[in-house]
Short mmCIF file of C-alpha atoms in Angstrom, two decimals:
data_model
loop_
_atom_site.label_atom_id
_atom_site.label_comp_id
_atom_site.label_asym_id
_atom_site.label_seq_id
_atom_site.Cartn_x
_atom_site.Cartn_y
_atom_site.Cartn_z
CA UNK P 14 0.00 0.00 0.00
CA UNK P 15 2.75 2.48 0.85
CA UNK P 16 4.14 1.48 -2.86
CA UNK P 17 0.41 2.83 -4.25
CA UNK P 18 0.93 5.92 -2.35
CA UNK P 19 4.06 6.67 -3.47
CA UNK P 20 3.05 6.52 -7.07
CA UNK P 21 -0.09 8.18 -6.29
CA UNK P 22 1.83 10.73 -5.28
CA UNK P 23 3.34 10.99 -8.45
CA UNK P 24 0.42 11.30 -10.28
CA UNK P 25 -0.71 14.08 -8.38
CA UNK P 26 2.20 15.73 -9.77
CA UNK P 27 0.97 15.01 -13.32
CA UNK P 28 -2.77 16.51 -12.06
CA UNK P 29 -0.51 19.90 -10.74
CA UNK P 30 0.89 19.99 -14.15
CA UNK P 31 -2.87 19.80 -15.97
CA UNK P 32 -3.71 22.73 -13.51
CA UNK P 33 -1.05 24.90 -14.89
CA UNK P 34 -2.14 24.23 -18.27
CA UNK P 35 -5.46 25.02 -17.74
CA UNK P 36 -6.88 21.44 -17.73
CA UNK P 37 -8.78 19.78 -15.02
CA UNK P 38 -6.15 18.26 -12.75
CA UNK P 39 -5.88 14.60 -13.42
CA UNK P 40 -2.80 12.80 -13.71
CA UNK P 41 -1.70 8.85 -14.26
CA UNK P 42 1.70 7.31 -13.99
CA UNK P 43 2.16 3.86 -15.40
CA UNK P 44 4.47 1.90 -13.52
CA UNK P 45 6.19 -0.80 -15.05
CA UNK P 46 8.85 -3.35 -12.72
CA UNK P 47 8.77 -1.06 -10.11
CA UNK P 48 9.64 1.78 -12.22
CA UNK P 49 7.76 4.39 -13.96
CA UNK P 50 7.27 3.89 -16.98
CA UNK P 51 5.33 6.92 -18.43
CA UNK P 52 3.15 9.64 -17.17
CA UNK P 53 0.46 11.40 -18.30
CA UNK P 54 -1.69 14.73 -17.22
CA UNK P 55 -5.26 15.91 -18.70
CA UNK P 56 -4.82 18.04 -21.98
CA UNK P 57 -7.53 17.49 -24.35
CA UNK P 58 -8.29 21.22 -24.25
CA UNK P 59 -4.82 22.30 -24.90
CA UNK P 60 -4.90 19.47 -27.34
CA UNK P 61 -8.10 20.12 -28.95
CA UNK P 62 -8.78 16.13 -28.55
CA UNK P 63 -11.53 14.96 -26.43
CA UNK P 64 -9.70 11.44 -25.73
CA UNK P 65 -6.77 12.99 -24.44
CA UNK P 66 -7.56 12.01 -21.00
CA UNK P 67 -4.49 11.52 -18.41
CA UNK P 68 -4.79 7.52 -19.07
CA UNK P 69 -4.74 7.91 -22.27
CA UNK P 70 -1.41 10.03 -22.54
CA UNK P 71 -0.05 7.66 -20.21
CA UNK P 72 -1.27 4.54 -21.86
CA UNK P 73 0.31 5.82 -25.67
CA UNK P 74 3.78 7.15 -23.59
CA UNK P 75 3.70 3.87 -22.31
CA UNK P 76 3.35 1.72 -25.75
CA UNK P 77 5.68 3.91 -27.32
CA UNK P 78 8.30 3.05 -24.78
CA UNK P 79 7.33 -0.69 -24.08
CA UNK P 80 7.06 -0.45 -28.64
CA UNK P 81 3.82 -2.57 -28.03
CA UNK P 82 0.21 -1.40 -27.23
CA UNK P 83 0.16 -4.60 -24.79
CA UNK P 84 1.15 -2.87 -21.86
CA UNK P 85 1.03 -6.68 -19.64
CA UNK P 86 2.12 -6.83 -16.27
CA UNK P 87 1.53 -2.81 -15.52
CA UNK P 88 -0.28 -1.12 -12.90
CA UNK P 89 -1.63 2.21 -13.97
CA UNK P 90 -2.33 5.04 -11.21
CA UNK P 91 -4.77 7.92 -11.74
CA UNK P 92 -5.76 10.27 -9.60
CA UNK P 93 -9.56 10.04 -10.51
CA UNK P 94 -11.60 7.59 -11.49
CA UNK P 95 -11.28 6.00 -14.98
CA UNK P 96 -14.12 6.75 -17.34
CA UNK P 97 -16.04 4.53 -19.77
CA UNK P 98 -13.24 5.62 -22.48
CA UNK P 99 -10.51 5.11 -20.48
CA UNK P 100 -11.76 1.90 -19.06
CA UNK P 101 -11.97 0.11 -22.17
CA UNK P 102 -8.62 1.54 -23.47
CA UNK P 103 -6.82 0.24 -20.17
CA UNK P 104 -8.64 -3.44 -20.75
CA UNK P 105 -7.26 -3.08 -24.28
CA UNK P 106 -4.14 -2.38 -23.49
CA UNK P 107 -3.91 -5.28 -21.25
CA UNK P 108 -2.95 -3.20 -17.82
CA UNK P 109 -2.87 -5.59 -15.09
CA UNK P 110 -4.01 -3.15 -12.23
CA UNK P 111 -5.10 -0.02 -12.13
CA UNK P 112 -5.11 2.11 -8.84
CA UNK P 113 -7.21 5.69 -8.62
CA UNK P 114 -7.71 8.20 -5.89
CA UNK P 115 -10.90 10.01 -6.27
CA UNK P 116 -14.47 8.33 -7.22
CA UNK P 117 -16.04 10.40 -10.00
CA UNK P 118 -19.82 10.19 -9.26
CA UNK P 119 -20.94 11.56 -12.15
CA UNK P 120 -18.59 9.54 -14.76
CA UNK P 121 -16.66 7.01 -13.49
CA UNK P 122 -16.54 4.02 -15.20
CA UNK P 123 -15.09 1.62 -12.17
CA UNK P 124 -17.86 1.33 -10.11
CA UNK P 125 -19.31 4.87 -9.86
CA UNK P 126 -22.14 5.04 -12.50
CA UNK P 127 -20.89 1.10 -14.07
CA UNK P 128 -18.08 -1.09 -13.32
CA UNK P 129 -16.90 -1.61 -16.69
CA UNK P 130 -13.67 -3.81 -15.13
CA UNK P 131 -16.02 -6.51 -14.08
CA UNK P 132 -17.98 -6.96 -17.45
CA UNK P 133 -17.95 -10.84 -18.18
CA UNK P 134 -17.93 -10.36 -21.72
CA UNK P 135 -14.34 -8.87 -21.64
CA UNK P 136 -11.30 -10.92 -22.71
CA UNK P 137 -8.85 -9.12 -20.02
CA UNK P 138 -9.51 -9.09 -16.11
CA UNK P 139 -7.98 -5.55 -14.44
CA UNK P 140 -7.37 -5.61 -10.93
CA UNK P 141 -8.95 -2.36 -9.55
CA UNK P 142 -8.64 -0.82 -6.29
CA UNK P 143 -9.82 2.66 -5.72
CA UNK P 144 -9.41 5.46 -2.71
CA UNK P 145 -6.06 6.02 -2.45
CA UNK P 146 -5.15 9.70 -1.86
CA UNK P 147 -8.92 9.93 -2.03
CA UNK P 148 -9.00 13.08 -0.31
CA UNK P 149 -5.93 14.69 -1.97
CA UNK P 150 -7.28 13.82 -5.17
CA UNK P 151 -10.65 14.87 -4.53
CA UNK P 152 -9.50 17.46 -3.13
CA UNK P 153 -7.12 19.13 -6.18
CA UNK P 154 -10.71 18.47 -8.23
CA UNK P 155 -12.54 20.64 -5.81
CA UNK P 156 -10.62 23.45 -5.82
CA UNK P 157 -9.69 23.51 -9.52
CA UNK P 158 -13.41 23.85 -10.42
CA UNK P 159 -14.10 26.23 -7.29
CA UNK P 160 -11.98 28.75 -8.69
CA UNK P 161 -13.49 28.44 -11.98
CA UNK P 162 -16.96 29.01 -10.45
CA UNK P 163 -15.78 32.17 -8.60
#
């Protein structure tokens, strides 16, 4: 668990950087052996690309450096809850666990609104587990979109 926090902790750092940039803050680090792998922080408005979601930056830095888009025996941590998009694309991609911080109630794809993880049709099982830095990363959300409100 300390080993989850650590990277967590990392991928707040990748959420910090989406707040400078003028995204919402979410950030993922993949992790590879123990070692990170890639990173990735929200962009699709600086992007103009609505699937360029932390994961998914992560995900792509990650198949570029792996030079497969079977990213086996990796554990992907996000600071919020994967969406339906995301979801798929880290079930694609093979991930072996993924680890968030924050529950998004309104789109979170990993037990929030579905659980699209534990869909029996699905050729790849993720290992999930959700919470960690829950009020950190909740907490970088709520401010972000306070400010914006004010």
């Amino acid at each position: 668990m300390s080993v989850d926090v650590g990277f967590m902790r990392l991928a707040l750092e990748q959420a910090a950087l989406a707040v400078q940039a003028g995204e919402v803050p979410v950030g993922a680090v993949l992790v590879h052996g123990g070692e990170v792998l890639a990173s990735g922080a929200n962009r699709p408005i600086g992007a103009h690309d609505p699937t360029a979601h932390a994961e998914i930056e992560a995900l792509r830095a990650g198949g570029r450096a792996l030079g497969s888009y079977r990213l086996t025996g990796t554990t992907l941590y996000v600071t919020l809850e994967p969406c339906a998009m995301c979801a798929a694309a880290i079930v694609h991609a093979r991930v072996q666990r993924v680890v968030f911080g924050a529950w998004d109630p309104r789109a979170g794809a990993a037990g929030s609104i579905i659980n699209l993880f534990a869909l029996p049709a699905l050729n790849h099982r993720v290992d999930v587990f959700g919470g960690v830095l829950m009020e950190e990363c909740g907490g970088l959300l709520k401010s972000f979109f306070e400010a914006r409100r004010a």
